[in-house]
Coordinates of C-alpha atoms and ligand atoms in Angstrom, one line a residue:
M17 CA 20.7 0.4 47.6
V18 CA 20.4 -0.6 51.2
D19 CA 19.8 -3.6 53.4
N20 CA 16.4 -3.5 54.9
D21 CA 13.4 -5.5 55.8
V22 CA 9.9 -4.9 54.3
Y23 CA 6.6 -5.7 56.1
V24 CA 3.5 -6.1 54.0
E25 CA 0.0 -6.2 55.1
D26 CA -3.3 -5.9 53.2
G27 CA -1.5 -5.7 49.9
V28 CA 0.4 -2.6 50.9
V29 CA 4.0 -2.0 52.2
K30 CA 3.5 -1.0 55.8
Q31 CA 7.0 -0.9 57.2
V32 CA 10.5 -0.6 55.8
G33 CA 13.6 -0.7 58.0
R34 CA 15.4 -2.9 60.4
N35 CA 14.2 -4.7 63.5
L36 CA 10.6 -4.3 62.5
I37 CA 7.9 -5.2 65.0
I38 CA 5.6 -7.5 63.2
P39 CA 2.6 -9.7 64.2
G40 CA 3.2 -13.3 65.2
G41 CA 2.4 -15.8 62.5
T42 CA 3.7 -13.5 59.7
R43 CA 5.3 -15.4 56.9
V44 CA 9.0 -14.5 56.6
I45 CA 10.8 -14.8 53.3
D46 CA 14.6 -14.8 53.5
A47 CA 16.1 -12.6 50.9
R48 CA 19.7 -12.7 51.9
G49 CA 22.1 -12.6 49.0
K50 CA 19.2 -11.4 46.6
Y51 CA 17.9 -8.1 45.4
V52 CA 14.5 -7.0 46.6
I53 CA 13.2 -4.8 43.9
P54 CA 9.9 -3.2 42.7
G55 CA 7.9 -5.5 40.4
G56 CA 8.5 -4.9 36.7
I57 CA 6.2 -2.6 34.8
D58 CA 5.9 -3.5 31.1
P59 CA 4.4 -0.4 29.5
H60 CA 3.9 -1.9 26.1
T61 CA 1.8 -5.1 25.5
H62 CA -0.8 -6.2 23.0
M63 CA -2.8 -9.1 24.6
Q64 CA -5.5 -10.7 22.4
L65 CA -5.2 -7.9 19.9
E66 CA -7.2 -8.1 16.7
F67 CA -4.5 -7.3 14.2
M68 CA -3.6 -8.0 10.5
G69 CA -6.4 -10.5 10.1
T70 CA -6.0 -12.5 13.3
V71 CA -5.9 -12.1 17.1
S72 CA -2.6 -12.2 19.1
A73 CA -2.1 -15.5 20.8
D74 CA -1.5 -14.4 24.4
D75 CA -4.8 -13.4 26.0
F76 CA -5.0 -11.3 29.2
Y77 CA -4.8 -14.5 31.3
Q78 CA -1.9 -16.2 29.7
G79 CA -0.1 -13.0 28.9
T80 CA -0.2 -11.7 32.5
K81 CA 0.6 -15.1 33.9
A82 CA 3.7 -15.2 31.8
A83 CA 4.5 -11.6 32.9
L84 CA 4.4 -12.7 36.5
A85 CA 6.7 -15.7 35.8
G86 CA 9.3 -13.2 34.6
G87 CA 9.0 -10.7 37.4
T88 CA 6.6 -8.2 35.8
T89 CA 3.7 -7.2 38.1
M90 CA 2.0 -4.7 35.9
I91 CA 1.4 -4.2 32.2
I92 CA 0.1 -1.3 30.2
D93 CA -1.8 -2.6 27.2
F94 CA -3.0 -0.6 24.1
V95 CA -6.7 -0.1 23.2
I96 CA -6.6 0.2 19.4
P97 CA -9.9 1.4 17.9
K98 CA -10.5 0.9 14.2
K99 CA -10.7 4.0 12.1
G100 CA -14.1 5.5 12.7
E101 CA -14.7 3.5 15.9
S102 CA -15.6 5.2 19.2
L103 CA -12.5 5.3 21.5
I104 CA -14.7 4.9 24.5
E105 CA -16.5 1.8 23.2
A106 CA -13.1 0.3 22.3
Y107 CA -11.8 1.1 25.8
R108 CA -14.9 -0.5 27.3
S109 CA -14.4 -3.7 25.3
W110 CA -10.8 -3.9 26.3
R111 CA -11.8 -3.5 30.0
E112 CA -14.3 -6.3 29.5
K113 CA -11.7 -8.6 28.0
A114 CA -9.1 -7.8 30.6
D115 CA -10.8 -7.3 34.0
E116 CA -11.8 -10.9 34.4
K117 CA -8.6 -12.4 33.2
V118 CA -5.6 -10.4 34.4
C119 CA -3.3 -12.1 36.9
C120 CA -1.4 -8.9 37.5
D121 CA -2.3 -5.2 37.6
Y122 CA -2.8 -3.4 34.4
A123 CA -3.5 0.0 32.8
L124 CA -4.5 1.1 29.3
H125 CA -3.1 3.5 26.7
V126 CA -5.6 4.3 23.9
A127 CA -4.6 4.7 20.3
V128 CA -5.9 7.6 18.2
T129 CA -6.3 6.1 14.7
W130 CA -8.5 8.8 13.3
W131 CA -9.1 12.4 14.1
S132 CA -12.2 14.5 14.5
D133 CA -14.0 16.6 17.0
R134 CA -15.7 13.5 18.4
V135 CA -12.3 11.8 18.9
K136 CA -11.2 15.0 20.7
E137 CA -14.2 14.9 23.0
E138 CA -13.7 11.2 23.7
M139 CA -10.1 11.7 24.6
E140 CA -11.1 14.2 27.2
Q141 CA -13.8 11.8 28.6
L142 CA -11.2 9.0 28.8
C143 CA -8.9 11.3 30.8
K144 CA -11.6 12.6 33.1
N145 CA -13.6 9.4 33.7
D146 CA -11.7 6.4 32.7
G147 CA -8.1 6.6 34.1
V148 CA -6.4 7.0 30.8
N149 CA -3.5 9.5 30.5
S150 CA -1.7 8.3 27.3
F151 CA -2.5 8.1 23.6
K152 CA -0.6 6.3 20.9
M153 CA -0.5 7.6 17.4
F154 CA 0.8 5.5 14.5
M155 CA 2.9 7.1 11.7
A156 CA 3.0 3.7 10.0
Y157 CA 0.3 1.1 9.0
K158 CA -1.0 3.4 6.2
D159 CA -4.8 3.0 5.6
T160 CA -5.4 1.2 8.9
F161 CA -4.0 3.2 11.8
M162 CA -1.7 5.9 10.3
L163 CA -2.3 9.6 11.0
R164 CA -1.1 12.5 8.8
D165 CA 1.2 15.2 10.1
H166 CA -1.5 17.8 10.5
E167 CA -3.6 15.3 12.4
L168 CA -0.6 14.5 14.7
Y169 CA -0.3 18.2 15.3
G170 CA -3.9 18.4 16.4
V171 CA -3.6 15.3 18.6
F172 CA -0.4 16.4 20.2
D173 CA -1.9 19.8 20.9
H174 CA -4.9 18.2 22.5
C175 CA -2.8 15.8 24.6
K176 CA -0.9 18.8 25.9
Q177 CA -4.1 20.6 26.9
L178 CA -5.3 17.4 28.6
G179 CA -2.1 16.8 30.4
A180 CA -1.7 13.5 28.7
I181 CA 1.3 11.7 27.3
A182 CA 1.5 11.5 23.5
Q183 CA 3.1 8.3 22.2
V184 CA 4.2 7.6 18.7
H185 CA 5.0 4.6 16.6
A186 CA 7.6 6.3 14.5
E187 CA 8.0 5.0 11.0
N188 CA 7.2 6.6 7.6
G189 CA 4.1 4.7 6.5
D190 CA 4.1 6.2 2.9
I191 CA 7.6 5.2 2.2
I192 CA 7.0 1.7 3.6
A193 CA 4.0 1.3 1.3
E194 CA 6.0 2.3 -1.8
N195 CA 9.0 0.1 -0.8
T196 CA 6.7 -2.8 -0.2
K197 CA 5.1 -2.5 -3.7
K198 CA 8.6 -2.4 -5.3
L199 CA 10.0 -5.4 -3.4
L200 CA 6.9 -7.6 -4.1
A201 CA 7.1 -6.6 -7.8
R202 CA 10.7 -7.8 -7.9
G203 CA 9.7 -11.1 -6.4
V204 CA 10.9 -10.5 -2.8
T205 CA 8.1 -12.1 -0.8
G206 CA 9.9 -13.7 2.2
P207 CA 10.3 -12.3 5.7
E208 CA 13.6 -10.5 4.8
G209 CA 11.4 -8.2 2.6
H210 CA 9.8 -6.9 5.8
A211 CA 13.1 -5.4 7.0
L212 CA 14.1 -4.2 3.5
S213 CA 10.8 -2.3 3.2
R214 CA 11.4 -0.3 6.4
P215 CA 15.1 0.6 6.8
E216 CA 16.6 2.6 9.7
D217 CA 16.2 6.0 8.2
V218 CA 12.5 5.4 7.7
E219 CA 12.3 5.1 11.5
S220 CA 14.7 7.9 12.3
E221 CA 13.0 10.3 9.9
A222 CA 9.7 9.7 11.7
V223 CA 11.2 10.1 15.1
N224 CA 12.6 13.5 14.1
R225 CA 9.3 14.5 12.5
A226 CA 7.3 13.5 15.6
C227 CA 9.7 15.5 17.8
V228 CA 9.4 18.5 15.6
I229 CA 5.6 18.4 15.5
A230 CA 5.3 17.8 19.3
N231 CA 7.7 20.6 20.0
Q232 CA 5.5 23.1 18.0
V233 CA 2.8 22.7 20.6
S234 CA 5.1 22.0 23.6
C235 CA 3.7 18.5 24.0
P236 CA 5.8 15.9 25.9
L237 CA 6.4 13.0 23.6
Y238 CA 7.1 9.3 24.3
V239 CA 8.5 7.3 21.4
V240 CA 7.6 3.7 21.7
H241 CA 9.7 0.7 20.5
V242 CA 12.9 2.6 19.5
M243 CA 14.6 -0.1 17.4
S244 CA 17.6 1.4 15.8
K245 CA 20.8 3.3 16.5
S246 CA 19.8 6.2 14.3
A247 CA 16.4 6.6 15.9
G248 CA 18.1 6.6 19.3
A249 CA 20.6 9.2 18.1
M250 CA 17.7 11.3 16.8
L251 CA 16.2 11.2 20.3
A252 CA 19.5 12.1 21.9
S253 CA 19.7 15.2 19.7
A254 CA 16.1 16.2 20.4
R255 CA 16.8 15.9 24.2
N256 CA 20.0 18.0 23.8
N257 CA 17.9 20.6 22.1
G258 CA 15.6 20.7 25.1
Y259 CA 12.6 18.8 23.6
K260 CA 10.6 17.0 26.2
V261 CA 10.9 13.5 24.8
Y262 CA 11.2 10.0 26.3
G263 CA 12.3 6.9 24.5
E264 CA 11.3 3.3 25.1
T265 CA 13.0 0.3 23.6
V266 CA 11.9 -3.3 23.8
A267 CA 13.4 -6.6 25.0
A268 CA 13.5 -8.0 21.4
A269 CA 15.8 -5.2 20.3
L270 CA 18.1 -5.7 23.2
G271 CA 18.2 -9.4 23.1
T272 CA 18.3 -10.3 19.4
D273 CA 18.7 -8.8 16.0
G274 CA 17.5 -8.8 12.4
S275 CA 19.9 -11.5 11.1
N276 CA 17.1 -13.9 11.9
H277 CA 15.0 -12.6 9.0
R278 CA 17.4 -14.4 6.7
H279 CA 17.1 -17.8 8.5
A280 CA 16.6 -20.8 6.2
S281 CA 13.4 -21.8 8.0
W282 CA 10.5 -19.6 6.9
R283 CA 8.8 -20.0 10.3
H284 CA 11.9 -19.0 12.2
A285 CA 12.4 -15.9 10.0
A286 CA 8.7 -14.9 10.3
G287 CA 8.9 -15.4 14.0
Y288 CA 11.1 -12.3 14.2
V289 CA 8.9 -10.0 12.1
M290 CA 7.8 -7.0 14.1
S291 CA 7.6 -3.2 13.4
P292 CA 9.8 -1.3 13.4
P293 CA 11.9 -4.2 12.4
L294 CA 14.8 -5.8 14.3
R295 CA 17.9 -4.4 12.7
D296 CA 20.6 -6.2 10.6
D297 CA 23.4 -4.2 12.2
P298 CA 24.6 -6.6 14.9
T299 CA 25.9 -3.7 17.1
T300 CA 22.3 -2.4 17.6
P301 CA 21.4 -4.3 20.8
D302 CA 24.5 -3.1 22.6
A303 CA 24.0 0.4 21.4
L304 CA 20.4 0.5 22.6
M305 CA 21.6 -0.8 26.0
E306 CA 24.1 2.0 26.1
F307 CA 21.4 4.5 25.3
L308 CA 19.4 3.1 28.3
A309 CA 22.4 3.4 30.5
K310 CA 23.0 7.0 29.5
D311 CA 19.4 8.1 29.9
I312 CA 19.0 8.7 26.1
L313 CA 16.3 6.1 26.4
Q314 CA 14.4 5.8 29.7
V315 CA 12.0 2.9 29.5
T316 CA 11.8 -0.8 28.4
G317 CA 8.7 -2.6 27.3
S318 CA 8.2 -5.9 25.5
D319 CA 5.7 -5.0 22.7
N320 CA 4.5 -8.5 23.4
C321 CA 2.2 -9.3 20.4
T322 CA 2.5 -13.0 19.7
F323 CA 1.4 -15.1 16.8
T324 CA 1.6 -18.9 16.4
A325 CA 3.2 -20.6 13.3
S326 CA -0.2 -20.9 11.6
Q327 CA -1.0 -17.2 12.2
K328 CA 2.4 -16.1 10.9
S329 CA 1.7 -18.3 7.8
L330 CA -0.9 -15.8 6.7
G331 CA 2.1 -14.0 5.1
Q332 CA 3.7 -17.1 3.5
D333 CA 3.5 -15.6 0.0
N334 CA 3.8 -12.0 0.9
F335 CA 5.9 -10.6 3.8
S336 CA 3.6 -7.6 4.2
K337 CA 0.8 -10.0 5.4
I338 CA 2.9 -11.6 8.2
P339 CA 1.3 -10.5 11.4
N340 CA 3.8 -8.2 13.1
G341 CA 4.8 -9.0 16.6
V342 CA 7.0 -11.1 18.9
N343 CA 7.1 -12.3 22.5
G344 CA 8.9 -10.6 25.4
V345 CA 6.5 -10.1 28.3
E346 CA 7.9 -13.1 30.2
D347 CA 11.6 -12.7 29.4
R348 CA 12.0 -8.9 29.4
M349 CA 13.4 -8.6 32.9
S350 CA 15.9 -11.6 32.5
V351 CA 17.1 -10.4 29.0
I352 CA 17.7 -6.9 30.3
W353 CA 19.5 -8.1 33.4
E354 CA 21.6 -10.4 31.3
K355 CA 22.5 -7.9 28.6
G356 CA 22.6 -4.9 30.8
V357 CA 23.6 -5.7 34.4
H358 CA 25.4 -9.1 34.0
S359 CA 27.4 -7.7 31.0
G360 CA 28.4 -4.7 33.2
K361 CA 26.7 -2.0 31.1
M362 CA 24.5 -0.7 33.9
D363 CA 24.1 -1.2 37.6
P364 CA 21.1 -2.8 39.3
A365 CA 19.8 0.7 40.2
R366 CA 19.5 1.7 36.6
F367 CA 18.0 -1.7 35.8
V368 CA 15.1 -1.0 38.2
A369 CA 14.7 2.5 36.8
I370 CA 14.3 1.3 33.2
T371 CA 12.2 -1.8 34.0
S372 CA 9.8 -0.2 36.5
T373 CA 10.4 3.2 38.2
N374 CA 10.6 5.4 35.1
A375 CA 7.4 4.0 33.6
A376 CA 5.6 4.6 36.9
K377 CA 6.7 8.2 37.0
I378 CA 5.9 8.9 33.3
F379 CA 2.5 7.3 33.5
N380 CA 1.8 8.9 37.0
I381 CA 1.4 5.9 39.2
Y382 CA 4.5 6.6 41.2
P383 CA 5.0 6.0 44.2
R384 CA 2.1 3.6 44.3
K385 CA 4.1 1.6 41.8
G386 CA 7.7 1.6 40.8
C387 CA 9.2 1.7 44.3
I388 CA 9.1 -0.1 47.6
S389 CA 8.1 2.5 50.2
V390 CA 5.6 2.8 53.0
G391 CA 2.2 3.0 51.3
S392 CA 3.3 1.5 48.0
D393 CA 1.4 -1.4 46.5
A394 CA 3.2 -4.6 47.6
D395 CA 4.5 -5.4 44.1
I396 CA 7.8 -6.9 44.9
V397 CA 10.3 -9.2 43.3
I398 CA 13.1 -11.1 45.0
W399 CA 15.7 -11.4 42.3
D400 CA 18.4 -14.0 42.5
P401 CA 21.4 -12.7 40.5
N402 CA 23.2 -16.0 40.9
K403 CA 20.6 -18.3 39.5
T404 CA 20.5 -19.0 35.8
R405 CA 17.8 -20.2 33.4
I406 CA 17.7 -21.0 29.7
I407 CA 14.9 -19.4 27.7
S408 CA 12.8 -21.8 25.6
A409 CA 9.4 -22.1 24.0
K410 CA 9.2 -25.5 25.6
T411 CA 9.2 -24.1 29.1
H412 CA 7.8 -20.6 28.8
H413 CA 4.3 -19.7 30.0
Q414 CA 3.1 -17.9 26.9
A415 CA 0.5 -19.2 24.5
V416 CA 2.8 -18.9 21.5
D417 CA 4.8 -21.8 20.1
F418 CA 8.0 -19.9 19.4
N419 CA 10.4 -17.8 21.4
I420 CA 12.7 -15.2 19.8
F421 CA 15.2 -15.7 22.7
E422 CA 15.3 -19.5 22.4
G423 CA 18.5 -20.9 24.0
M424 CA 19.6 -17.7 25.7
E425 CA 21.2 -18.3 29.1
C426 CA 20.2 -15.6 31.5
H427 CA 21.7 -15.0 34.9
G428 CA 19.1 -13.4 37.2
V429 CA 15.9 -15.2 38.0
P430 CA 12.8 -14.0 39.9
E431 CA 12.6 -16.3 42.8
Y432 CA 9.5 -14.7 44.4
V433 CA 7.1 -12.4 42.7
I434 CA 4.5 -10.6 44.9
V435 CA 1.5 -8.8 43.5
N436 CA -0.6 -6.7 45.9
G437 CA 0.8 -8.8 48.8
R438 CA 0.0 -12.1 47.2
V439 CA 3.0 -14.4 46.5
C440 CA 2.5 -15.3 42.9
V441 CA 5.8 -16.9 42.2
D442 CA 6.9 -18.8 45.3
E443 CA 10.5 -20.1 45.3
G444 CA 10.2 -20.2 41.5
D445 CA 6.8 -21.9 41.4
L446 CA 4.2 -19.9 39.5
K447 CA 0.9 -19.6 41.4
A448 CA -1.0 -17.0 39.3
V449 CA -4.7 -16.4 39.9
Q450 CA -7.0 -15.3 37.1
G451 CA -8.7 -12.0 37.9
H452 CA -6.3 -11.1 40.8
G453 CA -5.0 -8.0 39.0
N454 CA -6.7 -4.6 39.2
F455 CA -7.1 -1.9 36.6
I456 CA -4.9 1.0 37.7
P457 CA -6.1 4.4 36.7
T458 CA -3.4 6.7 35.4
P459 CA -4.1 10.4 36.2
V460 CA -3.3 13.2 33.9
F461 CA -0.6 15.8 34.4
P462 CA 2.2 13.5 35.6
P463 CA 4.4 16.0 37.6
Y464 CA 7.5 14.1 36.5
V465 CA 6.6 15.1 32.9
Y466 CA 4.5 18.2 33.1
N467 CA 6.3 20.3 35.7
M468 CA 9.1 20.8 33.1
V469 CA 6.5 21.6 30.4
K470 CA 5.2 24.4 32.6
N471 CA 8.7 25.9 32.9
R472 CA 9.3 25.7 29.1
E473 CA 5.9 27.3 28.4
E474 CA 6.7 30.1 30.9
E475 CA 10.0 30.7 29.1
K476 CA 8.3 30.9 25.7
V477 CA 5.7 33.4 27.0
S478 CA 8.3 35.6 28.7
N479 CA 10.2 35.7 25.3
S480 CA 7.2 37.1 23.5
V481 CA 7.3 40.7 22.6
S482 CA 4.5 42.8 24.0
R483 CA 3.6 45.8 21.7
N484 CA 0.8 48.4 22.3
N485 CA 1.5 50.8 19.5
V486 CA 0.7 48.4 16.5
E487 CA -1.7 50.9 14.9
N488 CA 0.8 53.7 15.1
D489 CA 3.5 51.6 13.5
I490 CA 1.3 50.7 10.5
G491 CA -0.3 54.1 10.1
G492 CA -3.6 53.5 12.0
T493 CA -4.9 55.5 15.0
A494 CA -4.4 54.4 18.5
E495 CA -8.1 54.9 19.3
S496 CA -9.4 52.8 16.3
K497 CA -8.7 49.5 18.1
P498 CA -7.6 49.0 21.6
S499 CA -4.4 47.1 21.5
T500 CA -3.6 44.2 23.9
P501 CA -0.5 42.2 24.0
T502 CA -1.1 38.8 22.4
P503 CA 0.4 35.8 24.1
V504 CA 2.0 33.4 21.6
H505 CA 0.3 30.5 23.1
E506 CA -2.9 29.4 24.8
P507 CA -3.0 29.7 28.6
T508 CA -0.2 27.6 30.0
V509 CA -0.5 24.4 31.9
V510 CA 0.2 25.1 35.6
A511 CA 1.7 22.6 37.8
S512 CA -0.7 23.3 40.6
Q513 CA -3.4 21.6 38.5
A514 CA -1.4 18.4 38.7
P515 CA -2.9 15.9 41.0
E516 CA -0.8 14.4 43.8
P517 CA 1.3 11.6 42.5
R518 CA -0.1 9.2 45.0
L519 CA -3.4 7.7 43.8
T520 CA -6.2 7.5 46.2
T521 CA -8.8 6.4 43.8
P522 CA -9.8 2.9 44.5
S523 CA -9.5 0.4 41.7
S524 CA -12.5 -0.5 39.6
K525 CA -12.9 -3.5 41.8
G526 CA -13.0 -1.2 44.8
Q527 CA -10.7 -3.0 47.1
R528 CA -7.0 -2.9 47.6
N529 CA -6.9 -5.7 50.1
L530 CA -7.1 -8.9 48.0
Q531 CA -5.1 -11.2 50.2
D532 CA -4.8 -12.1 53.8
S533 CA -1.3 -13.2 53.4
T534 CA 1.3 -11.1 55.2
F535 CA 5.0 -11.5 55.2
S536 CA 8.2 -9.8 56.0
I537 CA 11.5 -10.0 54.3
S538 CA 14.6 -10.4 56.4
G539 CA 18.1 -9.7 55.5
E540 CA 21.2 -9.4 57.6
S541 CA 23.3 -6.3 57.5
P542 CA 26.8 -7.5 58.1
N543 CA 28.2 -4.0 57.9
G544 CA 25.4 -2.4 59.9
L545 CA 24.3 -0.2 57.0
H546 CA 20.6 0.5 57.0
E547 CA 18.0 3.2 56.5
Q548 CA 15.0 3.7 58.6
E549 CA 12.4 4.6 56.0
S550 CA 11.7 3.9 52.4
V551 CA 14.4 3.9 49.8
E552 CA 13.2 4.5 46.3
M553 CA 14.6 3.4 43.1
D554 CA 15.2 6.8 41.7
D555 CA 18.1 7.5 39.5
T556 CA 17.4 11.2 39.5
A557 CA 17.8 11.3 43.3
P558 CA 21.2 12.3 44.7
R559 CA 23.4 9.2 44.4
S560 CA 24.6 9.8 48.0
C561 CA 21.4 8.3 49.3
I562 CA 21.9 5.1 47.4
R563 CA 24.5 2.8 48.9
V564 CA 25.9 0.3 46.6
K565 CA 27.3 -2.4 48.8
N566 CA 28.4 -4.7 46.1
P567 CA 29.4 -4.1 42.5
P568 CA 26.8 -4.6 39.8
G569 CA 26.0 -8.3 39.4
G570 CA 28.0 -9.1 42.5
Q571 CA 26.9 -10.8 45.7
S572 CA 24.4 -9.0 47.8
S573 CA 22.9 -9.4 51.2
G574 CA 19.2 -8.6 51.2
S575 CA 19.9 -5.5 49.1
F576 CA 16.8 -3.5 48.7
W577 CA 15.2 -0.6 46.9
Ligands
URP603 O1 5.2 -5.4 15.4 C1 4.6 -4.9 16.3 N1 5.2 -3.9 16.9 N2 3.3 -5.2 16.6 C2 2.4 -4.6 17.5 C3 1.8 -3.4 17.0 C4 2.7 -2.2 17.2 O2 3.0 -1.5 16.2 O3 3.1 -1.9 18.3
ZN604 ZN1 3.8 0.2 17.3
ZN605 ZN1 3.3 -2.3 20.1

C-alpha cells in the first residue's frame, strides 16, 4: 500500500506516481484519508436467469447498476443452456440480453449441462471465438443441469486441453433428490426442509469427488459458492495434496447464516433459500472468512440470483420448488469489508485480492482488471473506511423486494466508483448509464493457473517408466513389434502457448474510450513515502513492496493500490 496519485485519460490509467504533470482542466478528486482500490469483480452472478419456473428479478441493467452502487465494476455472469440446447446459441442470447443493458463491464462463464461431441466442439468454439475461458458443471439439480461423474471426467479433460477453467457447483444431486422425497413424505414442506435436504456432508462429499476427478486429468478446478466449513476443509486438504484447486465463497455465506430458514415468516425464511444452503452452524461465516484470510479460499462472489416474494411463493407448499437464490451483488464489498477488515480478520490488501485481483488473475483479465497500474482499465473505487451505511431493501438499488442483510451496519462505503474512466458513483450519488459496460473477453490458458499445471504435468511424465524390452519380458520377440515408450498422458500443455496476460483485443463494441472525462486523484504523503510506478494488489508479491502505513481499518491518507 502506498500513497500515490493516479491520472486517467480515455478510460485507461495513464500515470501513477507523485507530482504528476497533468493537463489543465482535469477534474481532481481528493482521496485523502480513503483507500483507492481496483473496482470489485464479482465472478458469480445470475441476472435475468430463467430458473425454476421463473426469471430472476435483477436484469442486466438493474443488477449492474446495483453492482456499481456497491463498488463492483465488473461481473461475470453464467450462460446456462438447457439440456440439449446449443451452448453457442445460449451464449449469443445472453450477449443479446446483456450488451444493451450493462452499466459495468462483464464477462461470461458457460455451463455445461449435457455432454456430447457437439458440446465438446462448441466449447472449443466458445474459447476460440467468443472470449469464454470457463465452464461451470453442476453436480446438483438432478434431471435439469446435473452431470454424472464420467461426464465430469470428460468435461474436465476437455477443459484442460482447451486451457479453460472448470468450475463446479458441488453438491450430491442424487442424495438431495432422495432426502427431498423423504422430507416431503413426512410433511416437511417449509423452507427449513431445503437445508435439511442438503446437509454439509452432501456438499463436502461433492467437493472431494470433484477434486479427485479433476486431478485424474490434471485439470485446474474452481469450486463456486463454498458454503460450509467441511467443504472448505476439503479444499484445504486438496490444496495440501498439491491439487490445483481454487475456492470461491459468497457474500451471503459471510454475512448471514441458515438460522433464517426457521424464521416465523414464510417469506423471510424463503428469502434465504439458496444452494448449497446457508448453514445452521453459526460459526460458519467467521470460519469462511478465516479460510479467505489464509488463502484456503481465494475469491468472493455474490451468486446474485434474486426472486421477489411472489416468485418465492412458487414453493409455498413444497420447499423444493422455492426458486433458489439471494441478493449480494450490491452489498458484497461492504459486507466483506465489515466482516473481514473492520473485524480485524484480514488487512485491506487481502480484501482487494479476494474481491478483485484474484478473480482477474484466474479468469485471465489481469492486469487489465484487478489492479491500478499504467495501462489498466480505469476501474477504480475510492473507499471510505470511516463512513457507515445500513443495508436495507428500502434503499438498495436491486429489483428485488427483500435483502438478506437487512439492518446490517457496514463500515466502508464506496464514495466514488469509476468505470472505464467514467465516474458512476460521484460522492455517493449513483450515475449509472445503461449500455456503458463492455463485454470483456477472457482468454484461455491463464498463466496464473496454467503455468503450474505445466510443471505438474512435466513431473508426472518424468515419473513414467520407459521400457523398451516389453516383448522380451512377456516372451515375445523384440522384432515382432517395435517398442516405443508410452507417455502416461496426452501431450502436455506448454506455458509458451499461453497468451500474454494483457488483453489487446478490443471489446465487442470496438472502443475503449467511452468518456471524455479525465481526472486525477491527489493525496498528500505526510511521511514522504511514495512509489514512482504502478503498485499492484498482489498478495503473492513479496510483502516488502507493499507498505502498510496504517493498521487495517485505520486512518489512511490517499492510500493506494
Ligand atoms: O441458489 C443458487 N445458488 N442459485 C443460483 C444457481 C446456482 O446454483 O448457482
Ligand atoms: Zn450453483
Ligand atoms: Zn450461482
